[in-house]
Amino acid sequence: MFERFSSEARSTVTRAYDVRQRRGDRQIGCEHLLIGLASAGEPHLLSEGLTESSLEQALAAGPGSPESDAQALRAIGIDIERIRDNVDKVFGPEAWTDAEPALKRSGGITERILGRSARLTPAAKKALELALREAIVDHSREISTTHLLRAILRSPGTVVPAIVPDATLARLRESTRRAA
Amino acid sequence: MDEDDLTATDPAVGLAAVAALHRLAERLENVHVDHAREAGWSWAEIAAVLGVSKQAAHQKHQRREE
């Protein structure tokens, strides 16, 4: 399928790989592809003011971040700030920070041996397939960055809606639908 | 994204809370395992209270001591 990607779309995937590596994430997801698109200068994203750095910042504050965890726990009645204060009070001021779980692993043995073989999440894989379908619908020989963006916006089960405001997502769906 | 969207029936809220709880549990486990080791507990004793095998506890936490 990659041979049908335009050179910009191909560069998006390479950039998504770099973003993943920089963040220490295990797999390439739609969020990495989206940041890859912004970094490749995808015009619809640019016109919404979404840049590589703004999206990376949003991702850093997104699901799994301390802010988002605190909010998630508050919703079920747990005050994580109180727990953190207690831990630091009992075990020393750095105890909480020092105990940060190492949940992110920098890739398995296969990846270490084969180098650039980070795997796509199922949602990202699905988005690439969708992008191909978008290109076919457009009677386009090439899969463009816009096809890719359209596919990412349509892919269910991604963190993209958590890092891009709803209104912006709606406008992007509209603007990418018109012109490919 | 909105605070108002956070209703108890939204699966996203519950799932995010569970994921956050896992991270919280991991962190607290680190805190208390470190503390137990400093207090001279053996891996077997720690594992027994955590309800895991001695090997599992050792393998998971030994790295933190180095």
JSON list of C-alpha atoms in Angstrom, two decimals:
[
{"chain": "A", "resi": 1, "resn": "MET", "atom": "CA", "xyz": [0.00, 0.00, 0.00]},
{"chain": "A", "resi": 2, "resn": "PHE", "atom": "CA", "xyz": [2.87, 2.41, 0.80]},
{"chain": "A", "resi": 3, "resn": "GLU", "atom": "CA", "xyz": [3.85, 2.62, -2.87]},
{"chain": "A", "resi": 4, "resn": "ARG", "atom": "CA", "xyz": [0.59, 4.50, -3.49]},
{"chain": "A", "resi": 5, "resn": "PHE", "atom": "CA", "xyz": [1.38, 7.15, -0.89]},
{"chain": "A", "resi": 6, "resn": "SER", "atom": "CA", "xyz": [2.31, 10.58, -2.17]},
{"chain": "A", "resi": 7, "resn": "SER", "atom": "CA", "xyz": [5.77, 11.67, -1.06]},
{"chain": "A", "resi": 8, "resn": "GLU", "atom": "CA", "xyz": [4.22, 14.00, 1.56]},
{"chain": "A", "resi": 9, "resn": "ALA", "atom": "CA", "xyz": [2.03, 11.22, 2.90]},
{"chain": "A", "resi": 10, "resn": "ARG", "atom": "CA", "xyz": [5.04, 8.95, 3.09]},
{"chain": "A", "resi": 11, "resn": "SER", "atom": "CA", "xyz": [6.99, 11.61, 4.93]},
{"chain": "A", "resi": 12, "resn": "THR", "atom": "CA", "xyz": [4.07, 11.87, 7.37]},
{"chain": "A", "resi": 13, "resn": "VAL", "atom": "CA", "xyz": [4.54, 8.26, 8.38]},
{"chain": "A", "resi": 14, "resn": "THR", "atom": "CA", "xyz": [8.27, 8.77, 8.85]},
{"chain": "A", "resi": 15, "resn": "ARG", "atom": "CA", "xyz": [7.61, 11.84, 10.98]},
{"chain": "A", "resi": 16, "resn": "ALA", "atom": "CA", "xyz": [4.99, 9.94, 12.99]},
{"chain": "A", "resi": 17, "resn": "TYR", "atom": "CA", "xyz": [7.69, 7.39, 13.73]},
{"chain": "A", "resi": 18, "resn": "ASP", "atom": "CA", "xyz": [9.98, 10.15, 15.00]},
{"chain": "A", "resi": 19, "resn": "VAL", "atom": "CA", "xyz": [7.24, 11.57, 17.23]},
{"chain": "A", "resi": 20, "resn": "ARG", "atom": "CA", "xyz": [6.61, 8.14, 18.69]},
{"chain": "A", "resi": 21, "resn": "GLN", "atom": "CA", "xyz": [10.29, 7.68, 19.38]},
{"chain": "A", "resi": 22, "resn": "ARG", "atom": "CA", "xyz": [10.69, 11.12, 20.92]},
{"chain": "A", "resi": 23, "resn": "ARG", "atom": "CA", "xyz": [7.81, 10.45, 23.29]},
{"chain": "A", "resi": 24, "resn": "GLY", "atom": "CA", "xyz": [8.93, 6.93, 24.09]},
{"chain": "A", "resi": 25, "resn": "ASP", "atom": "CA", "xyz": [5.59, 5.43, 23.06]},
{"chain": "A", "resi": 26, "resn": "ARG", "atom": "CA", "xyz": [5.51, 1.81, 22.08]},
{"chain": "A", "resi": 27, "resn": "GLN", "atom": "CA", "xyz": [3.37, 1.98, 18.98]},
{"chain": "A", "resi": 28, "resn": "ILE", "atom": "CA", "xyz": [2.44, 4.43, 16.26]},
{"chain": "A", "resi": 29, "resn": "GLY", "atom": "CA", "xyz": [-1.14, 5.55, 16.77]},
{"chain": "A", "resi": 30, "resn": "CYS", "atom": "CA", "xyz": [-3.41, 7.97, 14.96]},
{"chain": "A", "resi": 31, "resn": "GLU", "atom": "CA", "xyz": [-2.17, 10.73, 17.28]},
{"chain": "A", "resi": 32, "resn": "HIS", "atom": "CA", "xyz": [1.37, 10.25, 15.97]},
{"chain": "A", "resi": 33, "resn": "LEU", "atom": "CA", "xyz": [0.11, 10.20, 12.39]},
{"chain": "A", "resi": 34, "resn": "LEU", "atom": "CA", "xyz": [-1.80, 13.43, 13.04]},
{"chain": "A", "resi": 35, "resn": "ILE", "atom": "CA", "xyz": [1.28, 15.13, 14.45]},
{"chain": "A", "resi": 36, "resn": "GLY", "atom": "CA", "xyz": [3.23, 13.74, 11.50]},
{"chain": "A", "resi": 37, "resn": "LEU", "atom": "CA", "xyz": [0.71, 15.39, 9.16]},
{"chain": "A", "resi": 38, "resn": "ALA", "atom": "CA", "xyz": [1.06, 18.73, 10.93]},
{"chain": "A", "resi": 39, "resn": "SER", "atom": "CA", "xyz": [4.83, 18.46, 10.78]},
{"chain": "A", "resi": 40, "resn": "ALA", "atom": "CA", "xyz": [4.61, 17.71, 7.05]},
{"chain": "A", "resi": 41, "resn": "GLY", "atom": "CA", "xyz": [2.63, 20.95, 6.71]},
{"chain": "A", "resi": 42, "resn": "GLU", "atom": "CA", "xyz": [-0.81, 19.49, 5.91]},
{"chain": "A", "resi": 43, "resn": "PRO", "atom": "CA", "xyz": [-2.74, 22.66, 4.85]},
{"chain": "A", "resi": 44, "resn": "HIS", "atom": "CA", "xyz": [-6.07, 21.92, 6.59]},
{"chain": "A", "resi": 45, "resn": "LEU", "atom": "CA", "xyz": [-4.32, 21.43, 9.91]},
{"chain": "A", "resi": 46, "resn": "LEU", "atom": "CA", "xyz": [-2.22, 24.54, 9.40]},
{"chain": "A", "resi": 47, "resn": "SER", "atom": "CA", "xyz": [-5.26, 26.68, 8.63]},
{"chain": "A", "resi": 48, "resn": "GLU", "atom": "CA", "xyz": [-6.75, 25.55, 11.96]},
{"chain": "A", "resi": 49, "resn": "GLY", "atom": "CA", "xyz": [-3.55, 26.61, 13.67]},
{"chain": "A", "resi": 50, "resn": "LEU", "atom": "CA", "xyz": [-2.65, 23.03, 14.53]},
{"chain": "A", "resi": 51, "resn": "THR", "atom": "CA", "xyz": [1.11, 22.64, 14.42]},
{"chain": "A", "resi": 52, "resn": "GLU", "atom": "CA", "xyz": [3.49, 19.88, 15.35]},
{"chain": "A", "resi": 53, "resn": "SER", "atom": "CA", "xyz": [4.33, 21.59, 18.63]},
{"chain": "A", "resi": 54, "resn": "SER", "atom": "CA", "xyz": [0.77, 22.57, 19.59]},
{"chain": "A", "resi": 55, "resn": "LEU", "atom": "CA", "xyz": [-0.47, 19.03, 18.99]},
{"chain": "A", "resi": 56, "resn": "GLU", "atom": "CA", "xyz": [2.45, 17.51, 20.86]},
{"chain": "A", "resi": 57, "resn": "GLN", "atom": "CA", "xyz": [1.71, 19.77, 23.79]},
{"chain": "A", "resi": 58, "resn": "ALA", "atom": "CA", "xyz": [-1.95, 18.77, 23.73]},
{"chain": "A", "resi": 59, "resn": "LEU", "atom": "CA", "xyz": [-0.95, 15.13, 23.62]},
{"chain": "A", "resi": 60, "resn": "ALA", "atom": "CA", "xyz": [1.40, 15.59, 26.57]},
{"chain": "A", "resi": 61, "resn": "ALA", "atom": "CA", "xyz": [-1.49, 17.05, 28.59]},
{"chain": "A", "resi": 62, "resn": "GLY", "atom": "CA", "xyz": [-3.91, 14.42, 27.28]},
{"chain": "A", "resi": 63, "resn": "PRO", "atom": "CA", "xyz": [-4.90, 10.96, 28.50]},
{"chain": "A", "resi": 64, "resn": "GLY", "atom": "CA", "xyz": [-2.37, 9.51, 30.92]},
{"chain": "A", "resi": 65, "resn": "SER", "atom": "CA", "xyz": [-0.95, 12.89, 31.92]},
{"chain": "A", "resi": 66, "resn": "PRO", "atom": "CA", "xyz": [-1.00, 13.88, 35.61]},
{"chain": "A", "resi": 67, "resn": "GLU", "atom": "CA", "xyz": [-3.71, 16.51, 34.95]},
{"chain": "A", "resi": 68, "resn": "SER", "atom": "CA", "xyz": [-5.92, 14.11, 33.09]},
{"chain": "A", "resi": 69, "resn": "ASP", "atom": "CA", "xyz": [-5.42, 11.33, 35.66]},
{"chain": "A", "resi": 70, "resn": "ALA", "atom": "CA", "xyz": [-6.31, 13.71, 38.49]},
{"chain": "A", "resi": 71, "resn": "GLN", "atom": "CA", "xyz": [-9.51, 14.63, 36.71]},
{"chain": "A", "resi": 72, "resn": "ALA", "atom": "CA", "xyz": [-10.38, 11.02, 35.90]},
{"chain": "A", "resi": 73, "resn": "LEU", "atom": "CA", "xyz": [-9.90, 9.96, 39.51]},
{"chain": "A", "resi": 74, "resn": "ARG", "atom": "CA", "xyz": [-11.89, 12.91, 40.81]},
{"chain": "A", "resi": 75, "resn": "ALA", "atom": "CA", "xyz": [-14.81, 11.67, 38.72]},
{"chain": "A", "resi": 76, "resn": "ILE", "atom": "CA", "xyz": [-14.90, 8.48, 40.77]},
{"chain": "A", "resi": 77, "resn": "GLY", "atom": "CA", "xyz": [-14.30, 10.21, 44.07]},
{"chain": "A", "resi": 78, "resn": "ILE", "atom": "CA", "xyz": [-10.55, 9.86, 44.51]},
{"chain": "A", "resi": 79, "resn": "ASP", "atom": "CA", "xyz": [-8.49, 12.88, 45.47]},
{"chain": "A", "resi": 80, "resn": "ILE", "atom": "CA", "xyz": [-5.06, 12.11, 44.04]},
{"chain": "A", "resi": 81, "resn": "GLU", "atom": "CA", "xyz": [-3.63, 15.41, 45.27]},
{"chain": "A", "resi": 82, "resn": "ARG", "atom": "CA", "xyz": [-4.36, 14.36, 48.83]},
{"chain": "A", "resi": 83, "resn": "ILE", "atom": "CA", "xyz": [-2.72, 10.97, 48.28]},
{"chain": "A", "resi": 84, "resn": "ARG", "atom": "CA", "xyz": [0.33, 12.62, 46.73]},
{"chain": "A", "resi": 85, "resn": "ASP", "atom": "CA", "xyz": [0.63, 15.10, 49.63]},
{"chain": "A", "resi": 86, "resn": "ASN", "atom": "CA", "xyz": [0.41, 12.24, 52.10]},
{"chain": "A", "resi": 87, "resn": "VAL", "atom": "CA", "xyz": [3.08, 10.19, 50.32]},
{"chain": "A", "resi": 88, "resn": "ASP", "atom": "CA", "xyz": [5.45, 13.16, 50.24]},
{"chain": "A", "resi": 89, "resn": "LYS", "atom": "CA", "xyz": [4.74, 13.97, 53.87]},
{"chain": "A", "resi": 90, "resn": "VAL", "atom": "CA", "xyz": [5.41, 10.42, 55.07]},
{"chain": "A", "resi": 91, "resn": "PHE", "atom": "CA", "xyz": [8.18, 9.31, 52.71]},
{"chain": "A", "resi": 92, "resn": "GLY", "atom": "CA", "xyz": [9.94, 12.55, 51.80]},
{"chain": "A", "resi": 93, "resn": "PRO", "atom": "CA", "xyz": [9.42, 15.38, 49.29]},
{"chain": "A", "resi": 94, "resn": "GLU", "atom": "CA", "xyz": [10.69, 13.42, 46.28]},
{"chain": "A", "resi": 95, "resn": "ALA", "atom": "CA", "xyz": [8.96, 10.14, 47.09]},
{"chain": "A", "resi": 96, "resn": "TRP", "atom": "CA", "xyz": [5.99, 10.64, 44.75]},
{"chain": "A", "resi": 97, "resn": "THR", "atom": "CA", "xyz": [8.11, 11.75, 41.81]},
{"chain": "A", "resi": 98, "resn": "ASP", "atom": "CA", "xyz": [10.70, 9.02, 42.35]},
{"chain": "A", "resi": 99, "resn": "ALA", "atom": "CA", "xyz": [8.00, 6.36, 42.29]},
{"chain": "A", "resi": 100, "resn": "GLU", "atom": "CA", "xyz": [6.73, 7.27, 38.84]},
{"chain": "A", "resi": 101, "resn": "PRO", "atom": "CA", "xyz": [5.78, 4.02, 37.14]},
{"chain": "A", "resi": 102, "resn": "ALA", "atom": "CA", "xyz": [7.86, 3.08, 34.10]},
{"chain": "A", "resi": 103, "resn": "LEU", "atom": "CA", "xyz": [4.87, 2.10, 32.01]},
{"chain": "A", "resi": 104, "resn": "LYS", "atom": "CA", "xyz": [6.35, 3.32, 28.78]},
{"chain": "A", "resi": 105, "resn": "ARG", "atom": "CA", "xyz": [8.73, 0.82, 27.35]},
{"chain": "A", "resi": 106, "resn": "SER", "atom": "CA", "xyz": [10.98, 1.72, 24.49]},
{"chain": "A", "resi": 107, "resn": "GLY", "atom": "CA", "xyz": [10.05, -1.18, 22.31]},
{"chain": "A", "resi": 108, "resn": "GLY", "atom": "CA", "xyz": [10.42, -4.91, 22.45]},
{"chain": "A", "resi": 109, "resn": "ILE", "atom": "CA", "xyz": [13.28, -7.14, 21.53]},
{"chain": "A", "resi": 110, "resn": "THR", "atom": "CA", "xyz": [12.14, -7.37, 17.90]},
{"chain": "A", "resi": 111, "resn": "GLU", "atom": "CA", "xyz": [12.25, -3.61, 17.57]},
{"chain": "A", "resi": 112, "resn": "ARG", "atom": "CA", "xyz": [15.67, -3.39, 19.13]},
{"chain": "A", "resi": 113, "resn": "ILE", "atom": "CA", "xyz": [17.01, -5.94, 16.67]},
{"chain": "A", "resi": 114, "resn": "LEU", "atom": "CA", "xyz": [15.21, -4.79, 13.54]},
{"chain": "A", "resi": 115, "resn": "GLY", "atom": "CA", "xyz": [15.46, -1.08, 14.23]},
{"chain": "A", "resi": 116, "resn": "ARG", "atom": "CA", "xyz": [12.66, 0.84, 12.55]},
{"chain": "A", "resi": 117, "resn": "SER", "atom": "CA", "xyz": [9.89, -1.66, 12.92]},
{"chain": "A", "resi": 118, "resn": "ALA", "atom": "CA", "xyz": [7.64, 0.07, 15.43]},
{"chain": "A", "resi": 119, "resn": "ARG", "atom": "CA", "xyz": [4.21, -1.37, 15.04]},
{"chain": "A", "resi": 120, "resn": "LEU", "atom": "CA", "xyz": [1.07, 0.52, 14.23]},
{"chain": "A", "resi": 121, "resn": "THR", "atom": "CA", "xyz": [-1.84, 0.40, 16.64]},
{"chain": "A", "resi": 122, "resn": "PRO", "atom": "CA", "xyz": [-4.92, -1.32, 15.19]},
{"chain": "A", "resi": 123, "resn": "ALA", "atom": "CA", "xyz": [-6.58, 2.10, 14.86]},
{"chain": "A", "resi": 124, "resn": "ALA", "atom": "CA", "xyz": [-3.62, 3.51, 12.93]},
{"chain": "A", "resi": 125, "resn": "LYS", "atom": "CA", "xyz": [-3.53, 0.48, 10.67]},
{"chain": "A", "resi": 126, "resn": "LYS", "atom": "CA", "xyz": [-7.23, 0.94, 10.06]},
{"chain": "A", "resi": 127, "resn": "ALA", "atom": "CA", "xyz": [-6.68, 4.63, 9.27]},
{"chain": "A", "resi": 128, "resn": "LEU", "atom": "CA", "xyz": [-4.10, 3.79, 6.60]},
{"chain": "A", "resi": 129, "resn": "GLU", "atom": "CA", "xyz": [-6.57, 1.35, 5.04]},
{"chain": "A", "resi": 130, "resn": "LEU", "atom": "CA", "xyz": [-9.28, 4.00, 5.20]},
{"chain": "A", "resi": 131, "resn": "ALA", "atom": "CA", "xyz": [-6.94, 6.48, 3.52]},
{"chain": "A", "resi": 132, "resn": "LEU", "atom": "CA", "xyz": [-6.56, 4.08, 0.61]},
{"chain": "A", "resi": 133, "resn": "ARG", "atom": "CA", "xyz": [-10.33, 3.84, 0.35]},
{"chain": "A", "resi": 134, "resn": "GLU", "atom": "CA", "xyz": [-10.62, 7.63, 0.44]},
{"chain": "A", "resi": 135, "resn": "ALA", "atom": "CA", "xyz": [-8.18, 7.83, -2.46]},
{"chain": "A", "resi": 136, "resn": "ILE", "atom": "CA", "xyz": [-10.22, 5.29, -4.42]},
{"chain": "A", "resi": 137, "resn": "VAL", "atom": "CA", "xyz": [-13.42, 7.25, -3.79]},
{"chain": "A", "resi": 138, "resn": "ASP", "atom": "CA", "xyz": [-11.63, 10.35, -5.12]},
{"chain": "A", "resi": 139, "resn": "HIS", "atom": "CA", "xyz": [-10.46, 8.41, -8.20]},
{"chain": "A", "resi": 140, "resn": "SER", "atom": "CA", "xyz": [-6.98, 9.36, -7.16]},
{"chain": "A", "resi": 141, "resn": "ARG", "atom": "CA", "xyz": [-3.99, 7.22, -8.00]},
{"chain": "A", "resi": 142, "resn": "GLU", "atom": "CA", "xyz": [-2.15, 8.58, -5.01]},
{"chain": "A", "resi": 143, "resn": "ILE", "atom": "CA", "xyz": [-2.94, 8.57, -1.32]},
{"chain": "A", "resi": 144, "resn": "SER", "atom": "CA", "xyz": [-2.48, 12.22, -0.33]},
{"chain": "A", "resi": 145, "resn": "THR", "atom": "CA", "xyz": [-2.01, 13.78, 3.10]},
{"chain": "A", "resi": 146, "resn": "THR", "atom": "CA", "xyz": [-5.61, 14.97, 2.89]},
{"chain": "A", "resi": 147, "resn": "HIS", "atom": "CA", "xyz": [-6.83, 11.40, 2.37]},
{"chain": "A", "resi": 148, "resn": "LEU", "atom": "CA", "xyz": [-4.79, 10.41, 5.36]},
{"chain": "A", "resi": 149, "resn": "LEU", "atom": "CA", "xyz": [-6.17, 13.26, 7.47]},
{"chain": "A", "resi": 150, "resn": "ARG", "atom": "CA", "xyz": [-9.73, 12.43, 6.45]},
{"chain": "A", "resi": 151, "resn": "ALA", "atom": "CA", "xyz": [-9.14, 8.81, 7.43]},
{"chain": "A", "resi": 152, "resn": "ILE", "atom": "CA", "xyz": [-7.65, 9.76, 10.80]},
{"chain": "A", "resi": 153, "resn": "LEU", "atom": "CA", "xyz": [-10.61, 12.03, 11.54]},
{"chain": "A", "resi": 154, "resn": "ARG", "atom": "CA", "xyz": [-12.97, 9.16, 10.77]},
{"chain": "A", "resi": 155, "resn": "SER", "atom": "CA", "xyz": [-11.13, 6.48, 12.71]},
{"chain": "A", "resi": 156, "resn": "PRO", "atom": "CA", "xyz": [-12.92, 5.39, 15.88]},
{"chain": "A", "resi": 157, "resn": "GLY", "atom": "CA", "xyz": [-11.15, 4.58, 19.12]},
{"chain": "A", "resi": 158, "resn": "THR", "atom": "CA", "xyz": [-8.29, 7.07, 18.95]},
{"chain": "A", "resi": 159, "resn": "VAL", "atom": "CA", "xyz": [-7.12, 9.75, 21.39]},
{"chain": "A", "resi": 160, "resn": "VAL", "atom": "CA", "xyz": [-7.39, 12.36, 18.63]},
{"chain": "A", "resi": 161, "resn": "PRO", "atom": "CA", "xyz": [-10.74, 13.71, 19.96]},
{"chain": "A", "resi": 162, "resn": "ALA", "atom": "CA", "xyz": [-9.04, 14.17, 23.34]},
{"chain": "A", "resi": 163, "resn": "ILE", "atom": "CA", "xyz": [-6.31, 16.41, 21.94]},
{"chain": "A", "resi": 164, "resn": "VAL", "atom": "CA", "xyz": [-8.23, 18.39, 19.30]},
{"chain": "A", "resi": 165, "resn": "PRO", "atom": "CA", "xyz": [-11.28, 20.45, 20.35]},
{"chain": "A", "resi": 166, "resn": "ASP", "atom": "CA", "xyz": [-14.64, 19.17, 19.09]},
{"chain": "A", "resi": 167, "resn": "ALA", "atom": "CA", "xyz": [-15.39, 22.31, 17.06]},
{"chain": "A", "resi": 168, "resn": "THR", "atom": "CA", "xyz": [-12.01, 22.12, 15.32]},
{"chain": "A", "resi": 169, "resn": "LEU", "atom": "CA", "xyz": [-12.58, 18.45, 14.52]},
{"chain": "A", "resi": 170, "resn": "ALA", "atom": "CA", "xyz": [-15.96, 19.25, 13.01]},
{"chain": "A", "resi": 171, "resn": "ARG", "atom": "CA", "xyz": [-14.49, 22.02, 10.86]},
{"chain": "A", "resi": 172, "resn": "LEU", "atom": "CA", "xyz": [-11.67, 19.73, 9.72]},
{"chain": "A", "resi": 173, "resn": "ARG", "atom": "CA", "xyz": [-14.12, 16.99, 8.77]},
{"chain": "A", "resi": 174, "resn": "GLU", "atom": "CA", "xyz": [-16.00, 19.55, 6.71]},
{"chain": "A", "resi": 175, "resn": "SER", "atom": "CA", "xyz": [-12.98, 21.16, 5.03]},
{"chain": "A", "resi": 176, "resn": "THR", "atom": "CA", "xyz": [-11.29, 17.87, 4.17]},
{"chain": "A", "resi": 177, "resn": "ARG", "atom": "CA", "xyz": [-14.51, 16.51, 2.71]},
{"chain": "A", "resi": 178, "resn": "ARG", "atom": "CA", "xyz": [-14.67, 19.21, 0.07]},
{"chain": "A", "resi": 179, "resn": "ALA", "atom": "CA", "xyz": [-11.21, 19.26, -1.37]},
{"chain": "A", "resi": 180, "resn": "ALA", "atom": "CA", "xyz": [-8.81, 16.38, -1.63]},
{"chain": "B", "resi": 1, "resn": "MET", "atom": "CA", "xyz": [-13.27, 17.62, 26.80]},
{"chain": "B", "resi": 2, "resn": "ASP", "atom": "CA", "xyz": [-15.88, 19.64, 28.66]},
{"chain": "B", "resi": 3, "resn": "GLU", "atom": "CA", "xyz": [-16.41, 19.21, 32.39]},
{"chain": "B", "resi": 4, "resn": "ASP", "atom": "CA", "xyz": [-20.14, 18.88, 31.70]},
{"chain": "B", "resi": 5, "resn": "ASP", "atom": "CA", "xyz": [-19.54, 15.86, 29.50]},
{"chain": "B", "resi": 6, "resn": "LEU", "atom": "CA", "xyz": [-18.27, 13.90, 32.45]},
{"chain": "B", "resi": 7, "resn": "THR", "atom": "CA", "xyz": [-21.35, 11.96, 33.33]},
{"chain": "B", "resi": 8, "resn": "ALA", "atom": "CA", "xyz": [-21.07, 8.70, 35.20]},
{"chain": "B", "resi": 9, "resn": "THR", "atom": "CA", "xyz": [-22.64, 6.83, 32.30]},
{"chain": "B", "resi": 10, "resn": "ASP", "atom": "CA", "xyz": [-19.98, 7.87, 29.82]},
{"chain": "B", "resi": 11, "resn": "PRO", "atom": "CA", "xyz": [-17.75, 4.83, 29.28]},
{"chain": "B", "resi": 12, "resn": "ALA", "atom": "CA", "xyz": [-14.80, 7.13, 28.56]},
{"chain": "B", "resi": 13, "resn": "VAL", "atom": "CA", "xyz": [-14.97, 8.51, 32.10]},
{"chain": "B", "resi": 14, "resn": "GLY", "atom": "CA", "xyz": [-14.99, 5.10, 33.72]},
{"chain": "B", "resi": 15, "resn": "LEU", "atom": "CA", "xyz": [-12.26, 3.73, 31.49]},
{"chain": "B", "resi": 16, "resn": "ALA", "atom": "CA", "xyz": [-10.04, 6.76, 32.04]},
{"chain": "B", "resi": 17, "resn": "ALA", "atom": "CA", "xyz": [-10.54, 6.41, 35.79]},
{"chain": "B", "resi": 18, "resn": "VAL", "atom": "CA", "xyz": [-9.55, 2.72, 35.65]},
{"chain": "B", "resi": 19, "resn": "ALA", "atom": "CA", "xyz": [-6.43, 3.53, 33.63]},
{"chain": "B", "resi": 20, "resn": "ALA", "atom": "CA", "xyz": [-5.54, 6.29, 36.10]},
{"chain": "B", "resi": 21, "resn": "LEU", "atom": "CA", "xyz": [-6.12, 3.91, 39.01]},
{"chain": "B", "resi": 22, "resn": "HIS", "atom": "CA", "xyz": [-3.71, 1.40, 37.48]},
{"chain": "B", "resi": 23, "resn": "ARG", "atom": "CA", "xyz": [-1.06, 4.11, 37.26]},
{"chain": "B", "resi": 24, "resn": "LEU", "atom": "CA", "xyz": [-1.80, 5.22, 40.83]},
{"chain": "B", "resi": 25, "resn": "ALA", "atom": "CA", "xyz": [-1.55, 1.63, 42.10]},
{"chain": "B", "resi": 26, "resn": "GLU", "atom": "CA", "xyz": [1.76, 1.15, 40.29]},
{"chain": "B", "resi": 27, "resn": "ARG", "atom": "CA", "xyz": [3.16, 4.30, 41.82]},
{"chain": "B", "resi": 28, "resn": "LEU", "atom": "CA", "xyz": [2.01, 3.43, 45.33]},
{"chain": "B", "resi": 29, "resn": "GLU", "atom": "CA", "xyz": [3.41, -0.07, 44.89]},
{"chain": "B", "resi": 30, "resn": "ASN", "atom": "CA", "xyz": [6.79, 1.46, 44.07]},
{"chain": "B", "resi": 31, "resn": "VAL", "atom": "CA", "xyz": [6.61, 3.76, 47.09]},
{"chain": "B", "resi": 32, "resn": "HIS", "atom": "CA", "xyz": [5.77, 0.99, 49.52]},
{"chain": "B", "resi": 33, "resn": "VAL", "atom": "CA", "xyz": [8.06, -1.67, 48.09]},
{"chain": "B", "resi": 34, "resn": "ASP", "atom": "CA", "xyz": [10.98, 0.78, 48.31]},
{"chain": "B", "resi": 35, "resn": "HIS", "atom": "CA", "xyz": [10.00, 1.57, 51.86]},
{"chain": "B", "resi": 36, "resn": "ALA", "atom": "CA", "xyz": [9.72, -2.09, 52.81]},
{"chain": "B", "resi": 37, "resn": "ARG", "atom": "CA", "xyz": [13.15, -2.85, 51.33]},
{"chain": "B", "resi": 38, "resn": "GLU", "atom": "CA", "xyz": [14.69, 0.05, 53.25]},
{"chain": "B", "resi": 39, "resn": "ALA", "atom": "CA", "xyz": [13.06, -1.33, 56.37]},
{"chain": "B", "resi": 40, "resn": "GLY", "atom": "CA", "xyz": [14.80, -4.64, 55.70]},
{"chain": "B", "resi": 41, "resn": "TRP", "atom": "CA", "xyz": [11.95, -6.72, 54.33]},
{"chain": "B", "resi": 42, "resn": "SER", "atom": "CA", "xyz": [12.90, -9.70, 52.15]},
{"chain": "B", "resi": 43, "resn": "TRP", "atom": "CA", "xyz": [11.44, -10.16, 48.67]},
{"chain": "B", "resi": 44, "resn": "ALA", "atom": "CA", "xyz": [9.55, -13.20, 49.97]},
{"chain": "B", "resi": 45, "resn": "GLU", "atom": "CA", "xyz": [7.92, -11.14, 52.71]},
{"chain": "B", "resi": 46, "resn": "ILE", "atom": "CA", "xyz": [7.00, -8.32, 50.32]},
{"chain": "B", "resi": 47, "resn": "ALA", "atom": "CA", "xyz": [5.63, -10.77, 47.75]},
{"chain": "B", "resi": 48, "resn": "ALA", "atom": "CA", "xyz": [3.49, -12.52, 50.34]},
{"chain": "B", "resi": 49, "resn": "VAL", "atom": "CA", "xyz": [1.73, -9.30, 51.32]},
{"chain": "B", "resi": 50, "resn": "LEU", "atom": "CA", "xyz": [1.33, -8.17, 47.69]},
{"chain": "B", "resi": 51, "resn": "GLY", "atom": "CA", "xyz": [-0.12, -11.54, 46.80]},
{"chain": "B", "resi": 52, "resn": "VAL", "atom": "CA", "xyz": [2.38, -12.25, 44.04]},
{"chain": "B", "resi": 53, "resn": "SER", "atom": "CA", "xyz": [5.22, -14.74, 43.68]},
{"chain": "B", "resi": 54, "resn": "LYS", "atom": "CA", "xyz": [8.61, -13.91, 45.13]},
{"chain": "B", "resi": 55, "resn": "GLN", "atom": "CA", "xyz": [10.07, -14.07, 41.62]},
{"chain": "B", "resi": 56, "resn": "ALA", "atom": "CA", "xyz": [7.49, -11.63, 40.27]},
{"chain": "B", "resi": 57, "resn": "ALA", "atom": "CA", "xyz": [8.10, -9.07, 43.02]},
{"chain": "B", "resi": 58, "resn": "HIS", "atom": "CA", "xyz": [11.85, -9.39, 42.72]},
{"chain": "B", "resi": 59, "resn": "GLN", "atom": "CA", "xyz": [11.87, -9.16, 38.94]},
{"chain": "B", "resi": 60, "resn": "LYS", "atom": "CA", "xyz": [9.58, -6.16, 38.89]},
{"chain": "B", "resi": 61, "resn": "HIS", "atom": "CA", "xyz": [11.27, -4.09, 41.58]},
{"chain": "B", "resi": 62, "resn": "GLN", "atom": "CA", "xyz": [14.88, -5.13, 41.76]},
{"chain": "B", "resi": 63, "resn": "ARG", "atom": "CA", "xyz": [15.77, -2.69, 39.00]},
{"chain": "B", "resi": 64, "resn": "ARG", "atom": "CA", "xyz": [14.61, 0.20, 41.18]},
{"chain": "B", "resi": 65, "resn": "GLU", "atom": "CA", "xyz": [17.19, -0.65, 43.83]},
{"chain": "B", "resi": 66, "resn": "GLU", "atom": "CA", "xyz": [20.16, -0.47, 41.49]}
]
